[in-house]
Amino acid sequence: MIHDVLDRWTAESARELYGVDQWGAGLFQISTDGDLLVSPDPGRANDTINLKRLVDEISAEGTSTPILFRFSDVIRSRIEQLNKHFDRAIREAEYKGIYRGVYPIKVNQHSQVVQDVIDYGEPFCFGLEAGTKAELILAVALTRDPDALLICNGYKDAVYVDLALYAQKMGLNVHFVVEMPSEMRLILERAARMNIEPRLGFRAKLSSRGAGRWDSSTGDRSKFGLGTSELIAMFDQLKAEGKHGCLRMLHYHLGSQISDIRRIRVAVVEAACIYSGLVREGAPMGILNVGGGFAVDYDGSQSNSEGSCNYGGSEYAADIVEGIITVLDSEEIPHPTIVSESGRAITAHHAALVINVLDTKRLESRDLPADLPEDAPETLHSMTEVYRTVNSRNVQESFHDAVYYRDDIRNQFVHGDLTLRQRALGENLFWHTIRKIQSVLTQCDHVPDELQKLDATLSDHYFCNFSTFQSLPDTWALGQVFPVMPIHRLNSEPTRPGVLADITCDSDGKLDKFPSLHDVKRYLMLHELDEEDYYLAVFLVGAYQETLGDMHNLLGDVNIVQVRIDESGAPAITRRVKGDTVSELLAYNEYDTSEMLARLEDATARASSSGKLNVDESQDCINAFRAGLDGYTYFEK
Ligand SMILES: Cc1ncc(COP(=O)(O)O)c(C=O)c1O
């Protein structure tokens, strides 16, 4: 850890501890006075947002944590970077085609995000990808640039197809992704009625698999796409109807979060071969759509592990461009427009969830008595002996003995051979022994496997105001790690190892895996609570998390604050969206809150008339119920 010349903890030490440079993509810094800064433009270091100060200001105005912050400038910066990478790769390889980005709405369909993508994407003719009817409706309504692509993916009924075709008639750059004969039939029939030629793209099922969590998005048994024999059969069908001129695009999607660049390279070469095959069959083509998959380095390890990636934007773009050139130049086939559908890489960095710590809990650490009571049973004496004799030579054996005696104590207790007080003393002794073992381990060269998780077991619980299921569903569903750190006090050394527990009544509602360069860490170093509020932020949560979140325990959407840096370089709040109220969540679950209130009023009236509540108490009860209904679903101060 970097300390200053006097070996003191500095903001630099915090930067290293939390791996900010590794996962932050240059977007986050720490001020010398220990606050976390968001710098949306890596090139403009002075344009920063002090997150803690912002939280203080917003809280003073009545918006409480948990708050999801959206940094619009980060979306701008990510779109600019992606386009720059492709432009450079195209220039350097003397590629004759162009690049066009498309944003898949499903990655984060919140209006502020989609609007930011459209606004900041305009100079780059950035388009949208819709995967459902609802997303298509949104895309048609919001698209302004007639040249920006509108890629129509997913299952398509007649209403979907008609809307897309009308959009094409009105001048939008609509392309259908087709992956089943039945949908091709439907599109051709509806288009014939409207007297237009649809622009079609085949979704290929590549044999090169993605690798990683979503690798089943392609490969022979994938649920998506057309194998080569289906693809040729469908092309023959088009040709037989004289409609092969409609085939303009080849599309594939390897899966999200492709962590290994080699997979991307291998896949694009295979796709380029299929593209060239279709051109030689007589299709006009023109677009090679490489789908999504450009990964985010959540753990900062720059490796091909699931939460990371072993490449950056410039290598990603260069490999795609070069892969296509290699195949098509040898066949003398014109270079197509390259389309990518990056969602995660554009939106993940723009959002951070700020949560407040409500309380902490440490493992039992009551002082041990100088001597055991006279009536202490033999097991307690044995446990005391283990505690007394732990050293670096017997550390593993001591651990086994401690666990053995702890279990023995519990057994004796349930058989009525130990009193509650004796069991409590035994458990206290056990935890003291484990702590001693842990401290001895810090001096050992080798830590046996079974003892490696002891530090996590001994860490404190930091109870935090959020719901894993609502705000970070992938941590629960997929074991995904997100970077987490305090947003202030970073110039003082955090001394407590902690795991984060949310406010749901679910033992899965916790964060106990944190990014680390070499492995996942089972705890996070945190500060002791003082009289001030203590805030942490979970970063890189802008992709997929909000839309997949659910209302477990009736905890709803969190407050959202959208921030932009204004012309003077200062942060300006451009939008606030209030989180769900309790009554909104109840109504969503089909409760009639007026009826509930009426019932409570009846009940309080009855309680009043029978003397269980006086008039004031009865009114207070109704007021508390009303305040609860109108309030935030999270803990309020
Ligand atoms: C067809 C398609 N395109 C693009 C994406 C976005 O992928 P990513 O977020 O990895 O860029 C997805 C998501 O899995 C997808 O299914």
XYZ file of C-alpha atoms and ligand atoms in Angstrom:
653
model
C 0.000 0.000 0.000
C 1.349 3.473 -0.879
C 1.946 5.610 2.214
C 3.610 9.018 2.305
C 7.238 9.564 3.299
C 6.275 9.479 6.948
C 4.480 6.200 6.322
C 1.073 7.800 6.804
C -2.131 6.858 5.084
C -3.014 9.191 2.192
C -5.682 9.478 -0.471
C -3.222 7.623 -2.730
C -3.284 4.684 -0.327
C -7.084 4.588 -0.618
C -6.856 4.736 -4.382
C -4.648 1.687 -4.334
C -6.644 -0.208 -1.701
C -9.925 0.132 -3.587
C -8.347 -0.421 -7.035
C -9.837 2.812 -8.411
C -7.361 3.028 -11.289
C -8.002 -0.559 -12.285
C -11.813 -0.550 -12.606
C -12.425 3.182 -12.921
C -11.542 3.606 -16.626
C -10.023 6.973 -15.709
C -13.404 8.309 -14.573
C -12.866 8.433 -10.802
C -10.321 10.150 -8.577
C -9.777 10.886 -4.895
C -9.267 14.447 -3.677
C -6.460 15.182 -1.239
C -9.050 15.727 1.464
C -10.366 12.248 0.928
C -13.528 12.642 -1.183
C -14.377 10.549 -4.212
C -14.481 12.610 -7.409
C -16.178 11.686 -10.651
C -14.282 12.985 -13.702
C -16.501 12.169 -16.656
C -13.913 13.233 -19.197
C -10.543 11.619 -18.622
C -9.088 14.442 -20.772
C -10.618 17.280 -18.678
C -9.346 16.588 -15.192
C -10.749 19.831 -13.745
C -14.353 19.020 -14.566
C -15.122 16.930 -11.545
C -18.081 16.092 -9.371
C -17.469 15.701 -5.645
C -19.878 12.895 -4.884
C -19.983 13.345 -1.112
C -20.659 17.064 -1.417
C -23.433 16.338 -3.870
C -24.994 13.790 -1.517
C -24.864 16.331 1.340
C -26.520 19.015 -0.775
C -29.219 16.719 -2.030
C -29.906 15.240 1.404
C -30.250 18.754 2.826
C -32.936 19.349 0.204
C -34.836 16.277 1.362
C -33.778 13.554 -1.071
C -32.395 10.735 0.971
C -30.199 7.779 0.202
C -30.224 5.269 -1.350
C -29.738 7.451 -4.416
C -28.780 6.278 -7.856
C -26.638 8.923 -9.506
C -26.497 9.130 -13.255
C -23.576 10.995 -14.746
C -24.722 11.967 -18.206
C -21.248 13.107 -19.224
C -19.972 9.593 -18.673
C -22.416 8.302 -21.282
C -21.197 11.026 -23.642
C -17.610 10.129 -22.963
C -18.198 6.396 -23.479
C -19.992 6.989 -26.800
C -17.229 9.325 -27.981
C -14.540 6.830 -26.990
C -16.238 3.931 -28.759
C -16.559 5.939 -31.968
C -12.987 7.179 -31.720
C -11.709 3.632 -31.345
C -13.521 2.466 -34.461
C -12.569 5.592 -36.444
C -8.919 5.077 -35.610
C -9.018 1.357 -36.396
C -10.742 2.097 -39.728
C -8.205 4.793 -40.627
C -5.186 2.764 -39.661
C -6.323 -0.357 -41.514
C -7.480 1.687 -44.546
C -10.892 0.114 -44.233
C -13.274 1.396 -46.893
C -16.493 1.138 -44.896
C -17.744 3.123 -41.907
C -18.734 2.357 -38.305
C -22.200 2.868 -36.886
C -23.020 2.231 -33.238
C -26.411 1.081 -32.037
C -27.633 1.100 -28.426
C -29.620 -1.972 -27.305
C -32.441 -0.448 -25.276
C -32.818 -3.480 -22.996
C -29.497 -2.775 -21.292
C -31.016 0.246 -19.570
C -34.288 1.540 -20.950
C -34.783 4.397 -18.502
C -35.776 7.509 -20.380
C -32.863 9.605 -19.086
C -30.396 7.005 -20.317
C -31.974 6.448 -23.723
C -32.330 10.209 -24.196
C -28.678 10.768 -23.280
C -27.612 8.085 -25.740
C -29.698 9.705 -28.476
C -28.468 13.239 -27.707
C -24.807 12.392 -27.299
C -24.933 9.833 -30.083
C -26.277 12.322 -32.628
C -22.874 13.499 -33.937
C -22.010 9.854 -34.537
C -25.315 8.854 -36.118
C -25.789 6.441 -33.230
C -28.872 4.246 -33.542
C -31.093 2.066 -31.353
C -31.793 -1.636 -31.144
C -35.251 -2.765 -30.053
C -35.869 -6.279 -28.780
C -39.607 -6.082 -28.048
C -42.714 -4.230 -29.183
C -42.478 -1.804 -26.264
C -38.851 -1.024 -27.053
C -39.727 -0.535 -30.714
C -42.499 1.926 -29.821
C -40.004 3.845 -27.749
C -37.342 3.771 -30.470
C -39.725 4.907 -33.209
C -41.003 7.758 -31.060
C -37.560 8.984 -30.040
C -35.452 8.543 -33.177
C -34.793 11.899 -34.861
C -31.931 11.121 -37.205
C -33.191 9.342 -40.343
C -29.731 7.918 -40.984
C -29.340 6.393 -37.522
C -30.031 2.676 -37.634
C -33.098 1.203 -35.994
C -32.383 -2.497 -35.581
C -35.530 -4.559 -34.977
C -34.657 -7.658 -33.025
C -36.582 -10.155 -30.893
C -39.994 -11.784 -31.355
C -42.188 -9.919 -33.779
C -45.960 -10.076 -34.042
C -47.985 -8.339 -36.745
C -48.255 -5.087 -34.756
C -44.478 -5.018 -34.245
C -43.809 -5.661 -37.922
C -46.372 -3.105 -39.119
C -45.000 -0.407 -36.849
C -41.441 -1.051 -38.020
C -42.538 -1.005 -41.652
C -44.446 2.266 -41.207
C -41.355 3.701 -39.535
C -39.358 2.666 -42.600
C -41.979 4.271 -44.857
C -41.664 7.478 -42.841
C -37.955 7.490 -43.579
C -36.321 5.777 -40.599
C -33.377 3.482 -41.255
C -35.140 0.276 -40.135
C -33.454 -3.124 -40.426
C -35.156 -6.330 -39.300
C -33.073 -9.066 -37.704
C -34.576 -12.351 -38.830
C -33.922 -15.661 -37.177
C -36.945 -17.784 -38.054
C -38.636 -18.643 -41.345
C -42.028 -17.718 -39.860
C -40.981 -14.175 -39.027
C -39.460 -13.684 -42.457
C -42.784 -14.813 -43.931
C -44.688 -12.362 -41.743
C -42.407 -9.435 -42.597
C -42.597 -10.133 -46.333
C -46.390 -10.452 -46.260
C -46.973 -7.263 -44.261
C -44.422 -5.379 -46.399
C -46.136 -6.538 -49.615
C -49.429 -5.117 -48.316
C -47.749 -1.784 -47.679
C -45.939 -1.977 -50.937
C -42.424 -1.564 -49.564
C -39.271 -3.608 -49.640
C -38.182 -4.443 -46.097
C -34.504 -4.377 -45.193
C -33.629 -7.723 -43.712
C -30.691 -9.096 -41.787
C -30.042 -12.728 -40.922
C -28.926 -13.509 -37.379
C -26.187 -16.120 -37.658
C -25.611 -18.839 -35.123
C -21.815 -18.942 -35.104
C -19.922 -22.058 -34.154
C -17.402 -19.916 -32.260
C -18.751 -19.628 -28.749
C -18.545 -16.553 -26.602
C -16.966 -17.903 -23.409
C -18.121 -16.490 -20.134
C -21.446 -16.387 -18.415
C -23.515 -15.698 -21.527
C -21.675 -17.991 -23.919
C -24.880 -19.887 -24.735
C -25.991 -16.873 -26.827
C -24.250 -18.567 -29.725
C -22.908 -22.012 -30.645
C -24.785 -24.959 -32.163
C -27.358 -25.349 -29.342
C -28.018 -21.655 -28.885
C -31.663 -20.584 -28.774
C -30.842 -17.690 -31.108
C -29.869 -17.418 -34.732
C -29.670 -19.478 -37.878
C -27.202 -22.255 -38.532
C -25.666 -22.197 -41.994
C -28.088 -24.741 -43.455
C -31.122 -22.774 -42.172
C -29.536 -19.585 -43.390
C -29.050 -20.923 -46.901
C -32.557 -22.408 -46.946
C -34.017 -19.031 -45.970
C -31.904 -17.250 -48.530
C -33.164 -19.675 -51.204
C -36.716 -18.881 -50.116
C -36.033 -15.150 -50.516
C -34.477 -15.753 -53.901
C -37.398 -17.891 -55.067
C -39.691 -14.934 -54.329
C -37.325 -12.470 -55.980
C -36.745 -10.782 -52.640
C -33.073 -11.527 -52.110
C -32.404 -7.835 -52.731
C -33.930 -7.260 -49.276
C -31.050 -8.991 -47.527
C -28.806 -6.164 -46.329
C -27.283 -7.296 -43.078
C -25.608 -10.164 -41.280
C -25.991 -10.026 -37.518
C -24.554 -12.097 -34.708
C -24.281 -11.701 -30.962
C -21.720 -13.735 -29.048
C -23.240 -12.966 -25.663
C -22.674 -10.165 -23.202
C -19.399 -9.537 -21.334
C -17.035 -11.422 -23.646
C -13.961 -11.359 -21.506
C -11.453 -12.855 -23.939
C -10.492 -10.869 -27.044
C -9.540 -14.062 -28.896
C -13.223 -15.069 -28.970
C -14.133 -11.765 -30.532
C -11.467 -12.152 -33.195
C -12.374 -15.751 -34.026
C -16.087 -14.910 -34.213
C -15.706 -11.895 -36.486
C -13.638 -13.939 -38.934
C -16.322 -16.649 -39.044
C -19.036 -14.001 -39.482
C -17.079 -12.306 -42.272
C -16.844 -15.664 -44.074
C -20.634 -16.081 -43.837
C -21.085 -12.481 -44.997
C -18.870 -13.124 -47.988
C -20.733 -16.364 -48.723
C -24.056 -14.474 -48.840
C -22.594 -11.799 -51.123
C -21.393 -14.529 -53.465
C -24.870 -16.054 -53.377
C -26.187 -12.759 -54.749
C -27.342 -10.823 -51.656
C -26.596 -7.082 -51.755
C -25.709 -7.013 -48.003
C -23.861 -3.878 -46.827
C -23.882 -4.244 -43.021
C -21.999 -6.602 -40.756
C -23.506 -6.265 -37.281
C -21.243 -7.728 -34.603
C -23.815 -7.414 -31.789
C -22.840 -6.670 -28.197
C -20.313 -8.312 -25.929
C -17.731 -5.518 -25.495
C -16.972 -6.232 -21.841
C -16.489 -4.078 -18.754
C -13.597 -4.632 -16.372
C -15.612 -4.772 -13.141
C -12.820 -6.231 -11.033
C -9.999 -4.302 -12.679
C -7.861 -7.398 -13.219
C -7.611 -6.948 -17.025
C -7.936 -10.699 -17.305
C -10.277 -13.065 -19.094
C -12.134 -13.859 -15.866
C -15.928 -13.387 -15.944
C -15.927 -10.004 -14.229
C -13.159 -8.602 -16.333
C -11.759 -8.435 -19.886
C -8.285 -8.749 -21.314
C -8.710 -5.929 -23.855
C -9.697 -2.325 -24.191
C -11.697 -0.367 -26.757
C -8.892 0.187 -29.222
C -7.984 -3.504 -29.397
C -11.671 -4.436 -29.644
C -12.234 -2.121 -32.609
C -8.939 -3.025 -34.301
C -9.618 -6.760 -34.060
C -13.070 -6.407 -35.566
C -11.881 -4.204 -38.431
C -8.856 -6.366 -39.169
C -10.829 -9.596 -38.901
C -13.278 -8.387 -41.551
C -10.559 -7.049 -43.861
C -8.598 -10.289 -43.728
C -11.543 -12.293 -45.016
C -13.146 -9.854 -47.441
C -10.017 -8.505 -49.135
C -8.910 -11.957 -50.139
C -12.346 -12.409 -51.766
C -12.413 -8.893 -53.220
C -15.705 -8.142 -51.513
C -16.488 -4.494 -50.641
C -16.097 -3.573 -46.991
C -19.448 -3.388 -45.203
C -20.608 -0.830 -42.658
C -19.610 -2.232 -39.283
C -22.359 -2.039 -36.696
C -21.906 -2.884 -33.024
C -24.595 -3.079 -30.357
C -22.612 -2.225 -27.245
C -24.833 -1.704 -24.240
C -22.822 -2.610 -21.165
C -19.706 -0.771 -22.327
C -21.688 2.426 -22.891
C -23.854 2.507 -19.794
C -22.190 0.524 -16.978
C -19.875 3.343 -15.822
C -22.454 6.134 -15.840
C -24.357 5.113 -12.681
C -23.331 4.769 -9.045
C -25.583 3.732 -6.193
C -24.896 5.709 -3.018
C -26.021 4.043 0.192
C -25.760 5.041 3.841
C -24.626 2.718 6.578
C -27.275 2.307 9.242
C -25.325 0.341 11.813
C -22.575 -2.209 12.256
C -22.349 -5.460 14.125
C -19.183 -7.196 15.276
C -18.783 -10.776 16.262
C -19.082 -11.466 19.977
C -16.044 -10.082 21.708
C -16.986 -9.846 25.341
C -14.057 -9.938 27.730
C -13.100 -13.360 28.987
C -13.230 -13.987 32.739
C -9.824 -14.291 34.400
C -10.761 -17.804 35.541
C -13.460 -20.242 34.570
C -16.268 -20.637 37.129
C -15.767 -23.523 39.535
C -18.636 -25.537 38.069
C -17.366 -25.163 34.440
C -17.636 -28.469 32.582
C -14.612 -30.229 31.118
C -15.246 -28.973 27.537
C -14.908 -25.358 28.636
C -11.568 -26.171 30.220
C -10.473 -27.866 27.001
C -11.557 -24.846 24.933
C -9.631 -22.542 27.273
C -6.553 -24.679 26.796
C -6.859 -24.388 23.011
C -7.172 -20.625 23.354
C -4.089 -20.394 25.580
C -1.810 -22.523 23.414
C -2.459 -21.317 19.827
C 0.809 -20.618 18.022
C 2.142 -20.616 14.466
C 3.133 -24.302 14.637
C -0.227 -25.646 15.804
C -2.549 -23.114 14.203
C -4.464 -25.559 11.985
C -4.768 -28.141 14.750
C -5.995 -25.442 17.139
C -8.661 -24.490 14.627
C -9.875 -28.104 14.400
C -9.902 -28.423 18.203
C -11.798 -25.164 18.657
C -14.486 -26.236 16.179
C -14.681 -29.675 17.848
C -15.199 -28.198 21.337
C -17.656 -25.585 20.051
C -19.801 -28.372 18.537
C -19.457 -30.407 21.710
C -20.669 -27.431 23.767
C -23.728 -27.025 21.523
C -24.496 -30.761 21.731
C -24.237 -30.833 25.488
C -26.501 -27.799 25.688
C -29.311 -29.386 23.641
C -29.061 -32.540 25.770
C -29.527 -30.445 28.878
C -25.970 -31.007 30.182
C -24.921 -27.350 29.933
C -26.688 -24.208 31.113
C -27.409 -21.278 28.825
C -24.751 -19.242 30.671
C -22.156 -22.019 30.175
C -22.938 -22.235 26.479
C -22.619 -18.439 26.135
C -19.209 -18.579 27.813
C -18.146 -21.430 25.513
C -19.123 -19.510 22.390
C -17.333 -16.410 23.599
C -14.209 -18.518 24.185
C -14.558 -19.998 20.710
C -14.596 -16.574 19.003
C -11.653 -15.365 21.045
C -9.766 -18.468 19.928
C -10.674 -17.864 16.274
C -9.505 -14.264 16.505
C -6.234 -15.413 18.032
C -5.814 -17.966 15.243
C -6.460 -15.235 12.701
C -3.865 -12.962 14.223
C -1.294 -15.801 14.358
C -2.008 -16.498 10.668
C -0.900 -13.003 9.707
C 2.615 -14.036 10.742
C 2.575 -17.358 8.867
C 4.155 -17.784 5.420
C 1.521 -20.248 4.352
C -2.193 -20.103 5.186
C -3.932 -23.490 4.812
C -6.892 -23.437 2.408
C -9.544 -24.028 5.056
C -8.301 -21.039 7.050
C -8.216 -18.620 4.162
C -11.798 -17.492 4.659
C -11.363 -16.758 8.376
C -10.873 -13.044 7.850
C -14.192 -12.891 5.994
C -15.888 -14.865 8.779
C -14.561 -12.427 11.318
C -15.508 -9.297 9.403
C -18.061 -6.849 10.700
C -21.524 -6.549 9.238
C -22.232 -3.075 7.900
C -26.001 -2.749 7.611
C -26.705 -0.546 4.616
C -29.813 1.168 3.307
C -30.461 -0.658 0.029
C -31.873 -3.851 -1.429
C -29.595 -6.220 -3.314
C -32.617 -7.547 -5.200
C -33.802 -4.134 -6.321
C -30.509 -2.400 -7.084
C -27.859 -5.076 -7.671
C -29.687 -8.184 -8.836
C -26.682 -9.614 -10.661
C -24.726 -9.909 -7.422
C -27.409 -12.253 -6.170
C -28.356 -14.045 -9.374
C -24.930 -14.422 -10.965
C -22.376 -13.747 -8.243
C -21.260 -10.658 -10.172
C -18.892 -8.332 -8.328
C -19.127 -4.560 -8.464
C -16.567 -2.115 -7.116
C -17.678 -0.673 -3.763
C -15.937 1.931 -1.632
C -16.569 4.819 0.753
C -17.070 8.173 -0.981
C -15.423 10.197 1.814
C -12.937 9.817 4.706
C -10.531 8.360 2.168
C -7.601 10.259 3.628
C -7.895 8.234 6.801
C -7.122 4.554 6.993
C -10.082 2.156 7.060
C -9.429 -0.312 9.832
C -12.419 -2.641 9.920
C -12.930 -5.562 7.520
C -16.629 -5.584 6.651
C -19.307 -7.173 4.517
C -22.439 -5.264 3.540
C -25.866 -6.465 4.608
C -28.934 -4.897 2.976
C -32.260 -4.149 4.671
C -34.200 -7.050 3.160
C -35.148 -9.937 5.421
C -33.210 -12.313 3.222
C -29.886 -13.897 4.061
C -28.912 -13.559 0.391
C -29.328 -9.807 0.672
C -25.692 -8.935 1.136
C -22.487 -7.986 -0.637
C -19.622 -10.168 0.477
C -17.510 -10.370 -2.666
C -15.441 -7.457 -3.766
C -13.137 -6.937 -6.739
C -9.477 -7.499 -6.246
C -6.618 -7.771 -8.710
C -5.763 -11.363 -7.974
C -8.909 -12.894 -6.608
C -12.320 -11.940 -5.306
C -11.991 -10.462 -1.806
C -14.433 -11.692 0.829
C -14.487 -8.422 2.773
C -13.946 -4.718 2.273
C -11.843 -2.486 4.505
C -14.134 0.165 5.967
C -14.005 2.964 8.521
C -15.343 2.809 12.041
C -18.641 4.649 12.251
C -18.500 8.048 13.922
C -21.248 10.561 14.591
C -21.379 11.598 10.890
C -23.309 9.650 8.259
C -21.086 7.148 6.490
C -21.678 6.731 2.758
C -20.534 4.022 0.383
C -21.057 3.801 -3.359
C -21.426 0.810 -5.607
C -19.995 1.675 -9.012
C -20.501 0.491 -12.607
C -24.159 -0.331 -12.018
C -25.536 1.429 -15.105
C -26.080 -1.695 -17.228
C -28.843 -4.239 -16.657
C -29.169 -3.732 -12.863
C -32.095 -1.321 -12.697
C -34.235 -3.108 -15.189
C -33.687 -6.554 -13.745
C -34.243 -5.443 -10.150
C -37.376 -6.513 -8.319
C -39.434 -5.377 -5.344
C -38.565 -8.112 -2.878
C -39.832 -7.124 0.595
C -41.728 -4.267 -1.070
C -38.567 -2.211 -1.454
C -39.070 -0.171 -4.605
C -37.151 1.974 -7.058
C -34.603 4.240 -5.404
C -34.345 8.012 -5.808
C -32.522 8.934 -8.999
C -30.492 12.059 -9.555
C -29.101 12.894 -12.971
C -26.064 15.146 -13.004
C -24.322 16.934 -15.814
C -21.292 19.180 -15.801
C -22.286 22.663 -16.961
C -20.290 25.124 -19.087
C -18.457 26.448 -16.030
C -17.267 22.948 -15.161
C -19.583 22.690 -12.142
C -22.026 19.822 -11.565
C -25.657 20.674 -12.278
C -28.603 18.490 -11.398
C -30.620 18.014 -14.544
C -33.256 15.653 -13.257
C -34.551 14.071 -10.076
C -36.873 11.124 -10.051
C -38.431 10.305 -6.733
C -38.150 6.680 -5.694
C -41.294 4.641 -5.202
C -43.514 5.382 -2.229
C -44.981 2.606 -0.116
C -48.451 3.275 -1.516
C -47.133 3.006 -5.091
C -45.641 -0.387 -4.337
C -48.806 -1.576 -2.637
C -50.917 -0.385 -5.552
C -48.558 -2.160 -7.967
C -49.264 -5.329 -6.024
C -52.995 -4.715 -6.413
C -53.788 -3.356 -2.970
C -56.343 -0.601 -2.671
C -54.638 1.805 -0.283
C -57.787 3.940 0.223
C -59.647 0.846 1.316
C -56.751 -0.079 3.617
C -56.870 3.358 5.191
C -60.654 3.157 5.622
C -60.243 -0.198 7.371
C -57.652 1.239 9.714
C -59.941 4.184 10.507
C -62.716 1.732 11.392
C -60.354 -0.287 13.566
C -59.064 2.790 15.418
C -62.650 3.999 15.937
C -63.546 0.635 17.467
C -60.385 0.681 19.603
C -61.287 4.194 20.734
C -64.842 3.292 21.688
C -63.679 0.228 23.625
C -61.087 2.342 25.457
C -57.980 0.640 23.992
C -56.838 3.896 22.355
C -57.644 7.436 23.365
C -58.586 10.013 20.709
C -55.035 11.347 20.312
C -53.534 7.882 20.031
C -56.103 6.913 17.470
C -55.290 10.018 15.369
C -51.530 9.412 15.756
C -51.987 5.869 14.527
C -53.828 7.092 11.419
C -51.175 9.771 10.827
C -48.357 7.207 11.104
C -50.139 4.942 8.629
C -50.611 7.848 6.186
C -46.982 8.979 6.567
C -45.850 5.418 5.944
C -47.929 5.185 2.772
C -46.532 8.437 1.409
C -42.948 7.691 2.441
C -39.911 6.132 0.774
C -39.790 2.338 0.928
C -36.231 2.540 2.335
C -35.091 3.502 5.807
C -35.795 7.194 6.431
C -34.188 9.316 9.117
C -28.786 -8.996 -29.576
C -28.056 -8.253 -28.514
N -27.338 -7.173 -28.854
C -26.650 -6.479 -27.931
C -26.669 -6.843 -26.606
C -25.886 -6.033 -25.615
O -24.759 -6.686 -25.180
P -23.677 -5.921 -24.282
O -24.409 -5.296 -23.178
O -22.740 -6.976 -23.880
O -23.016 -4.906 -25.147
C -27.392 -7.955 -26.206
C -27.372 -8.389 -24.792
O -27.108 -9.484 -24.439
C -28.116 -8.691 -27.188
O -28.852 -9.752 -26.858
